Amino acid sequence: MAITYSEEIQVERAKTTKINSVDFNNLAFGKIFSDHMFVCDFEDGKWQTPKILPYQPITLQPSSKIFHYGQSIFEGMKAYKDENGSVFLFRPIDNCKRLNISAKRLAMPEIPEDYFMNGLKELLKIEKDWIPTSEGSALYIRPFMFATGEGFHASPADSYKLVIAFAPSGPYFSGDVKVLIEEKYSRSANGGVGFAKAGGNYAGQFYPTQLAKEKGYQQVIWTDDNTHEYIEEAGAMNIFVRINDTLLTVPTSDRILDGITRKSILKIAEDEGIKTEVRKIKVSELIEASENGSLKELFGAGTAAVVSPISGFGFKGKNYDLPKLEDTFGARLKKRITDIQTNKAEDPFGWRIKVC
């Protein structure tokens, strides 16, 4: 896939590097950051000259509107290396488009695709040695934008900052993941911002998740805001349910993020001949399938974990365990995606983009 760029980038190199102090074989997720970051400011009604700078603190006035009205959005992506050292991205244009969907919903300026892609590509060229190659690892990419304009008036800011930062990371989850079906709290509501990757969406998840952890679970399964009868997402991920040999996921809406991994799984499942259904799923259907033995798999899907198998769930004080299968749809689909991402397999969908 060819991408053209047009905007010059000012580059200031870091005087020293932290890379020699990093154990790339034992990486936590999102705890270590590379030497440089991409920065571009929106001021006077237009995007200014983009820059690549040494990774550093960002200074803001106390009156900056990000602190008061929460105009903050982000994306999650990864970069990979193949065995020859070539660098690849996975569906980055989709991330840029989704970032702009989030920006529009929060009354923030949309980002020209060439600014985004050119900045990301040039930053990767500089930081390519930061891409880990051990199994399950990748260079996690965090583009984010927030309001820098000042004032206490409740209105959109007049200036914003776009940043792209990198974090070499290991697997997001390790071990069994047990989830609690949420009966009281909601992640989002109709007409809200649940479909956007807005920071406040995730802040609102922390407290119910904390309560679930106190009961021995790692995450929650969110249910609809009105009746709590339908499952919607698994923590910060889209959810997939396998009943017998059919793979189910719920439709996107105002409340549910249009996940890039979700879309990839559906397409690959179709290519693999796995029957899929995109429809509403009742909690009662999940319980019934678990009790009659037709519930075979439950997993979350997202950029960070790709596929995160769920070993069991809780509801109304009762635990339900998933069967331990030798050959799972989740493992099969994860391998197909990661093999495309790391250039170990053909990419018939045109998702993989070579950077350098």
GROMACS .gro file of C-alpha atoms in nm:
model
  356
    1MET     CA    1   0.000   0.000   0.000
    2ALA     CA    2   0.156   0.331  -0.106
    3ILE     CA    3   0.130   0.639   0.112
    4THR     CA    4   0.244   0.985   0.005
    5TYR     CA    5   0.359   1.259   0.241
    6SER     CA    6   0.385   1.630   0.202
    7GLU     CA    7   0.472   1.804   0.531
    8GLU     CA    8   0.828   1.876   0.644
    9ILE     CA    9   0.912   1.774   0.998
   10GLN     CA   10   1.159   1.951   1.227
   11VAL     CA   11   1.377   1.695   1.406
   12GLU     CA   12   1.569   1.749   1.730
   13ARG     CA   13   1.769   1.441   1.829
   14ALA     CA   14   1.815   1.329   2.189
   15LYS     CA   15   2.171   1.378   2.314
   16THR     CA   16   2.173   1.039   2.488
   17THR     CA   17   1.974   0.716   2.461
   18LYS     CA   18   1.808   0.502   2.728
   19ILE     CA   19   1.795   0.192   2.510
   20ASN     CA   20   2.102   0.023   2.657
   21SER     CA   21   1.938   0.006   3.001
   22VAL     CA   22   1.628  -0.178   2.874
   23ASP     CA   23   1.582  -0.555   2.912
   24PHE     CA   24   1.389  -0.631   2.596
   25ASN     CA   25   1.329  -0.989   2.706
   26ASN     CA   26   1.134  -0.881   3.016
   27LEU     CA   27   0.909  -0.594   2.914
   28ALA     CA   28   0.604  -0.484   3.108
   29PHE     CA   29   0.325  -0.323   2.908
   30GLY     CA   30   0.354   0.054   2.859
   31LYS     CA   31   0.609   0.121   3.134
   32ILE     CA   32   0.920   0.211   2.932
   33PHE     CA   33   0.932   0.487   2.671
   34SER     CA   34   1.158   0.544   2.372
   35ASP     CA   35   1.393   0.840   2.322
   36HIS     CA   36   1.176   1.058   2.097
   37MET     CA   37   0.817   1.170   2.042
   38PHE     CA   38   0.623   1.338   1.766
   39VAL     CA   39   0.449   1.667   1.850
   40CYS     CA   40   0.224   1.893   1.646
   41ASP     CA   41   0.024   2.193   1.773
   42PHE     CA   42  -0.306   2.327   1.646
   43GLU     CA   43  -0.309   2.706   1.684
   44ASP     CA   44  -0.470   3.002   1.507
   45GLY     CA   45  -0.710   2.771   1.329
   46LYS     CA   46  -0.448   2.547   1.165
   47TRP     CA   47  -0.195   2.274   1.231
   48GLN     CA   48   0.155   2.409   1.281
   49THR     CA   49   0.491   2.263   1.177
   50PRO     CA   50   0.522   1.907   1.312
   51LYS     CA   51   0.828   1.820   1.521
   52ILE     CA   52   1.014   1.516   1.647
   53LEU     CA   53   1.165   1.596   1.987
   54PRO     CA   54   1.342   1.412   2.268
   55TYR     CA   55   1.087   1.244   2.497
   56GLN     CA   56   1.020   1.506   2.765
   57PRO     CA   57   0.759   1.655   3.001
   58ILE     CA   58   0.482   1.873   2.860
   59THR     CA   59   0.427   2.206   3.034
   60LEU     CA   60   0.073   2.349   3.058
   61GLN     CA   61  -0.096   2.638   3.232
   62PRO     CA   62  -0.340   2.552   3.516
   63SER     CA   63  -0.610   2.716   3.307
   64SER     CA   64  -0.558   2.476   3.014
   65LYS     CA   65  -0.899   2.338   2.924
   66ILE     CA   66  -0.785   1.975   2.927
   67PHE     CA   67  -0.786   1.997   3.308
   68HIS     CA   68  -1.140   2.133   3.326
   69TYR     CA   69  -1.345   1.996   3.038
   70GLY     CA   70  -1.169   1.676   2.939
   71GLN     CA   71  -1.107   1.725   2.568
   72SER     CA   72  -0.869   1.432   2.532
   73ILE     CA   73  -0.862   1.146   2.282
   74PHE     CA   74  -0.614   0.873   2.195
   75GLU     CA   75  -0.543   0.568   1.982
   76GLY     CA   76  -0.356   0.241   2.033
   77MET     CA   77  -0.137   0.088   1.763
   78LYS     CA   78   0.169  -0.136   1.730
   79ALA     CA   79   0.478  -0.160   1.511
   80TYR     CA   80   0.651  -0.488   1.436
   81LYS     CA   81   0.979  -0.617   1.294
   82ASP     CA   82   1.017  -0.925   1.081
   83GLU     CA   83   1.317  -1.159   1.085
   84ASN     CA   84   1.495  -0.937   0.830
   85GLY     CA   85   1.459  -0.625   1.045
   86SER     CA   86   1.194  -0.460   0.827
   87VAL     CA   87   0.938  -0.247   1.014
   88PHE     CA   88   0.562  -0.281   0.964
   89LEU     CA   89   0.240  -0.118   1.080
   90PHE     CA   90  -0.103  -0.281   1.089
   91ARG     CA   91  -0.399  -0.087   0.949
   92PRO     CA   92  -0.267   0.257   1.058
   93ILE     CA   93  -0.503   0.449   0.830
   94ASP     CA   94  -0.793   0.300   1.025
   95ASN     CA   95  -0.642   0.435   1.347
   96CYS     CA   96  -0.609   0.781   1.192
   97LYS     CA   97  -0.969   0.773   1.072
   98ARG     CA   98  -1.094   0.661   1.414
   99LEU     CA   99  -0.890   0.932   1.587
  100ASN     CA  100  -1.068   1.185   1.368
  101ILE     CA  101  -1.407   1.032   1.449
  102SER     CA  102  -1.322   1.081   1.817
  103ALA     CA  103  -1.197   1.435   1.752
  104LYS     CA  104  -1.518   1.535   1.575
  105ARG     CA  105  -1.735   1.400   1.858
  106LEU     CA  106  -1.540   1.602   2.118
  107ALA     CA  107  -1.539   1.922   1.906
  108MET     CA  108  -1.163   1.895   1.844
  109PRO     CA  109  -0.983   1.962   1.514
  110GLU     CA  110  -0.941   1.668   1.280
  111ILE     CA  111  -0.585   1.569   1.188
  112PRO     CA  112  -0.474   1.563   0.824
  113GLU     CA  113  -0.380   1.209   0.729
  114ASP     CA  114  -0.044   1.318   0.588
  115TYR     CA  115   0.055   1.488   0.915
  116PHE     CA  116  -0.033   1.176   1.107
  117MET     CA  117   0.122   0.918   0.876
  118ASN     CA  118   0.433   1.117   0.791
  119GLY     CA  119   0.501   1.190   1.157
  120LEU     CA  120   0.446   0.827   1.255
  121LYS     CA  121   0.665   0.695   0.974
  122GLU     CA  122   0.954   0.933   1.044
  123LEU     CA  123   0.941   0.867   1.418
  124LEU     CA  124   0.954   0.492   1.352
  125LYS     CA  125   1.260   0.533   1.132
  126ILE     CA  126   1.438   0.711   1.417
  127GLU     CA  127   1.318   0.467   1.686
  128LYS     CA  128   1.327   0.137   1.495
  129ASP     CA  129   1.585  -0.011   1.733
  130TRP     CA  130   1.322   0.017   2.007
  131ILE     CA  131   1.096  -0.242   1.840
  132PRO     CA  132   1.122  -0.567   2.039
  133THR     CA  133   1.128  -0.899   1.856
  134SER     CA  134   1.062  -1.152   2.134
  135GLU     CA  135   0.741  -1.357   2.115
  136GLY     CA  136   0.435  -1.158   2.218
  137SER     CA  137   0.619  -0.825   2.221
  138ALA     CA  138   0.583  -0.519   1.997
  139LEU     CA  139   0.637  -0.145   1.995
  140TYR     CA  140   0.317   0.000   2.136
  141ILE     CA  141   0.224   0.333   1.974
  142ARG     CA  142   0.012   0.589   2.157
  143PRO     CA  143  -0.114   0.884   1.948
  144PHE     CA  144  -0.312   1.127   2.162
  145MET     CA  145  -0.451   1.478   2.140
  146PHE     CA  146  -0.569   1.715   2.413
  147ALA     CA  147  -0.683   2.072   2.465
  148THR     CA  148  -0.409   2.324   2.547
  149GLY     CA  149  -0.618   2.640   2.505
  150GLU     CA  150  -0.681   2.832   2.826
  151GLY     CA  151  -0.992   2.954   3.005
  152PHE     CA  152  -1.254   2.855   3.258
  153HIS     CA  153  -1.543   2.912   3.020
  154ALA     CA  154  -1.720   2.584   2.936
  155SER     CA  155  -1.650   2.577   2.563
  156PRO     CA  156  -1.413   2.403   2.322
  157ALA     CA  157  -1.049   2.513   2.341
  158ASP     CA  158  -0.886   2.716   2.066
  159SER     CA  159  -0.559   2.522   2.066
  160TYR     CA  160  -0.461   2.156   2.091
  161LYS     CA  161  -0.155   1.933   2.096
  162LEU     CA  162  -0.110   1.605   1.911
  163VAL     CA  163   0.159   1.370   2.045
  164ILE     CA  164   0.277   1.026   1.933
  165ALA     CA  165   0.486   0.835   2.189
  166PHE     CA  166   0.629   0.482   2.182
  167ALA     CA  167   0.656   0.213   2.449
  168PRO     CA  168   0.829  -0.121   2.380
  169SER     CA  169   0.596  -0.366   2.550
  170GLY     CA  170   0.544  -0.729   2.635
  171PRO     CA  171   0.207  -0.909   2.654
  172TYR     CA  172  -0.083  -0.707   2.796
  173PHE     CA  173  -0.230  -0.994   2.998
  174SER     CA  174  -0.068  -1.308   3.133
  175GLY     CA  175  -0.242  -1.604   3.294
  176ASP     CA  176  -0.614  -1.669   3.329
  177VAL     CA  177  -0.857  -1.380   3.300
  178LYS     CA  178  -1.184  -1.403   3.490
  179VAL     CA  179  -1.449  -1.138   3.440
  180LEU     CA  180  -1.756  -1.017   3.628
  181ILE     CA  181  -2.074  -0.932   3.438
  182GLU     CA  182  -2.163  -0.578   3.545
  183GLU     CA  183  -2.515  -0.535   3.684
  184LYS     CA  184  -2.513  -0.171   3.802
  185TYR     CA  185  -2.257   0.053   3.633
  186SER     CA  186  -2.244   0.138   3.262
  187ARG     CA  187  -1.951   0.216   3.039
  188SER     CA  188  -2.151   0.448   2.814
  189ALA     CA  189  -2.500   0.545   2.700
  190ASN     CA  190  -2.696   0.604   2.381
  191GLY     CA  191  -2.607   0.939   2.230
  192GLY     CA  192  -2.287   0.956   2.437
  193VAL     CA  193  -1.921   0.913   2.349
  194GLY     CA  194  -1.879   0.538   2.398
  195PHE     CA  195  -1.778   0.492   2.034
  196ALA     CA  196  -1.495   0.746   2.072
  197LYS     CA  197  -1.157   0.677   2.230
  198ALA     CA  198  -1.202   0.957   2.480
  199GLY     CA  199  -0.997   0.952   2.799
  200GLY     CA  200  -1.303   0.998   3.019
  201ASN     CA  201  -1.454   0.672   2.892
  202TYR     CA  202  -1.168   0.482   3.049
  203ALA     CA  203  -1.156   0.686   3.369
  204GLY     CA  204  -1.519   0.592   3.426
  205GLN     CA  205  -1.433   0.222   3.399
  206PHE     CA  206  -1.173   0.217   3.673
  207TYR     CA  207  -1.402   0.221   3.977
  208PRO     CA  208  -1.634  -0.066   3.870
  209THR     CA  209  -1.326  -0.264   3.762
  210GLN     CA  210  -1.168  -0.199   4.101
  211LEU     CA  211  -1.480  -0.339   4.269
  212ALA     CA  212  -1.461  -0.647   4.046
  213LYS     CA  213  -1.095  -0.700   4.136
  214GLU     CA  214  -1.184  -0.690   4.505
  215LYS     CA  215  -1.412  -0.989   4.432
  216GLY     CA  216  -1.133  -1.183   4.260
  217TYR     CA  217  -1.194  -1.090   3.895
  218GLN     CA  218  -0.952  -0.916   3.657
  219GLN     CA  219  -1.207  -0.731   3.444
  220VAL     CA  220  -1.576  -0.667   3.389
  221ILE     CA  221  -1.812  -0.747   3.105
  222TRP     CA  222  -2.009  -0.430   3.042
  223THR     CA  223  -2.382  -0.452   2.984
  224ASP     CA  224  -2.625  -0.209   2.823
  225ASP     CA  225  -2.704   0.107   3.018
  226ASN     CA  226  -3.081   0.066   3.011
  227THR     CA  227  -3.164  -0.291   3.118
  228HIS     CA  228  -2.824  -0.456   3.182
  229GLU     CA  229  -2.966  -0.754   2.990
  230TYR     CA  230  -2.719  -0.746   2.700
  231ILE     CA  231  -2.340  -0.787   2.706
  232GLU     CA  232  -2.146  -0.518   2.521
  233GLU     CA  233  -1.770  -0.510   2.586
  234ALA     CA  234  -1.507  -0.693   2.791
  235GLY     CA  235  -1.313  -0.435   2.992
  236ALA     CA  236  -1.156  -0.203   2.734
  237MET     CA  237  -1.196  -0.458   2.454
  238ASN     CA  238  -1.462  -0.581   2.216
  239ILE     CA  239  -1.608  -0.916   2.315
  240PHE     CA  240  -1.644  -1.242   2.120
  241VAL     CA  241  -1.852  -1.544   2.220
  242ARG     CA  242  -1.827  -1.889   2.067
  243ILE     CA  243  -2.143  -2.097   2.100
  244ASN     CA  244  -2.086  -2.441   1.950
  245ASP     CA  245  -1.904  -2.353   1.626
  246THR     CA  246  -2.047  -2.005   1.571
  247LEU     CA  247  -1.850  -1.695   1.666
  248LEU     CA  248  -2.067  -1.410   1.791
  249THR     CA  249  -1.994  -1.045   1.859
  250VAL     CA  250  -2.222  -0.750   1.927
  251PRO     CA  251  -2.286  -0.470   1.675
  252THR     CA  252  -2.113  -0.137   1.719
  253SER     CA  253  -2.322   0.158   1.829
  254ASP     CA  254  -2.301   0.491   2.012
  255ARG     CA  255  -2.191   0.286   2.314
  256ILE     CA  256  -1.942   0.044   2.158
  257LEU     CA  257  -1.602   0.113   2.003
  258ASP     CA  258  -1.554   0.009   1.641
  259GLY     CA  259  -1.244  -0.195   1.717
  260ILE     CA  260  -0.985  -0.249   1.445
  261THR     CA  261  -0.891  -0.589   1.589
  262ARG     CA  262  -1.264  -0.672   1.602
  263LYS     CA  263  -1.304  -0.595   1.231
  264SER     CA  264  -0.990  -0.794   1.150
  265ILE     CA  265  -1.114  -1.099   1.343
  266LEU     CA  266  -1.448  -1.094   1.163
  267LYS     CA  267  -1.277  -1.076   0.824
  268ILE     CA  268  -1.025  -1.349   0.903
  269ALA     CA  269  -1.295  -1.573   1.051
  270GLU     CA  270  -1.489  -1.537   0.725
  271ASP     CA  271  -1.172  -1.622   0.531
  272GLU     CA  272  -1.116  -1.928   0.754
  273GLY     CA  273  -1.470  -2.054   0.702
  274ILE     CA  274  -1.579  -1.986   1.060
  275LYS     CA  275  -1.945  -1.899   1.089
  276THR     CA  276  -1.995  -1.555   1.245
  277GLU     CA  277  -2.294  -1.356   1.365
  278VAL     CA  278  -2.303  -0.988   1.459
  279ARG     CA  279  -2.603  -0.942   1.685
  280LYS     CA  280  -2.713  -0.855   2.036
  281ILE     CA  281  -2.626  -1.117   2.298
  282LYS     CA  282  -2.830  -1.148   2.615
  283VAL     CA  283  -2.667  -1.227   2.948
  284SER     CA  284  -2.929  -1.499   2.986
  285GLU     CA  285  -2.814  -1.655   2.657
  286LEU     CA  286  -2.456  -1.664   2.786
  287ILE     CA  287  -2.566  -1.828   3.112
  288GLU     CA  288  -2.782  -2.084   2.932
  289ALA     CA  289  -2.502  -2.171   2.690
  290SER     CA  290  -2.260  -2.218   2.979
  291GLU     CA  291  -2.505  -2.442   3.164
  292ASN     CA  292  -2.589  -2.663   2.863
  293GLY     CA  293  -2.226  -2.692   2.747
  294SER     CA  294  -2.261  -2.506   2.416
  295LEU     CA  295  -2.048  -2.210   2.535
  296LYS     CA  296  -1.702  -2.300   2.409
  297GLU     CA  297  -1.507  -1.973   2.420
  298LEU     CA  298  -1.523  -1.618   2.545
  299PHE     CA  299  -1.251  -1.367   2.462
  300GLY     CA  300  -1.174  -0.998   2.441
  301ALA     CA  301  -1.020  -0.844   2.129
  302GLY     CA  302  -0.814  -0.525   2.107
  303THR     CA  303  -0.483  -0.381   1.997
  304ALA     CA  304  -0.298  -0.434   2.325
  305ALA     CA  305  -0.376  -0.803   2.378
  306VAL     CA  306  -0.498  -0.890   2.024
  307VAL     CA  307  -0.700  -1.178   2.171
  308SER     CA  308  -0.740  -1.226   2.547
  309PRO     CA  309  -0.904  -1.559   2.639
  310ILE     CA  310  -1.149  -1.548   2.929
  311SER     CA  311  -1.137  -1.858   3.151
  312GLY     CA  312  -1.454  -1.785   3.345
  313PHE     CA  313  -1.711  -1.526   3.443
  314GLY     CA  314  -1.924  -1.436   3.741
  315PHE     CA  315  -2.286  -1.325   3.758
  316LYS     CA  316  -2.516  -1.275   4.057
  317GLY     CA  317  -2.275  -1.445   4.295
  318LYS     CA  318  -2.219  -1.755   4.082
  319ASN     CA  319  -1.909  -1.849   3.882
  320TYR     CA  320  -1.916  -2.007   3.538
  321ASP     CA  321  -1.603  -2.175   3.400
  322LEU     CA  322  -1.517  -2.203   3.033
  323PRO     CA  323  -1.405  -2.544   2.900
  324LYS     CA  324  -1.033  -2.596   2.838
  325LEU     CA  325  -1.005  -2.671   2.467
  326GLU     CA  326  -0.698  -2.785   2.277
  327ASP     CA  327  -0.775  -2.596   1.955
  328THR     CA  328  -0.959  -2.267   2.002
  329PHE     CA  329  -1.094  -2.013   1.757
  330GLY     CA  330  -0.928  -1.742   1.966
  331ALA     CA  331  -0.579  -1.892   1.939
  332ARG     CA  332  -0.626  -1.966   1.570
  333LEU     CA  333  -0.741  -1.613   1.488
  334LYS     CA  334  -0.472  -1.451   1.704
  335LYS     CA  335  -0.199  -1.647   1.526
  336ARG     CA  336  -0.336  -1.550   1.186
  337ILE     CA  337  -0.343  -1.180   1.281
  338THR     CA  338   0.001  -1.175   1.445
  339ASP     CA  339   0.154  -1.367   1.154
  340ILE     CA  340   0.023  -1.097   0.919
  341GLN     CA  341   0.144  -0.822   1.151
  342THR     CA  342   0.498  -0.964   1.176
  343ASN     CA  343   0.527  -1.054   0.805
  344LYS     CA  344   0.528  -1.429   0.872
  345ALA     CA  345   0.229  -1.485   0.645
  346GLU     CA  346   0.072  -1.341   0.334
  347ASP     CA  347  -0.158  -1.042   0.379
  348PRO     CA  348  -0.446  -1.090   0.136
  349PHE     CA  349  -0.637  -0.797   0.290
  350GLY     CA  350  -0.379  -0.519   0.233
  351TRP     CA  351  -0.358  -0.437   0.606
  352ARG     CA  352   0.019  -0.451   0.656
  353ILE     CA  353   0.222  -0.143   0.564
  354LYS     CA  354   0.600  -0.154   0.537
  355VAL     CA  355   0.767   0.153   0.689
  356CYS     CA  356   1.136   0.083   0.633
   0.00000   0.00000   0.00000
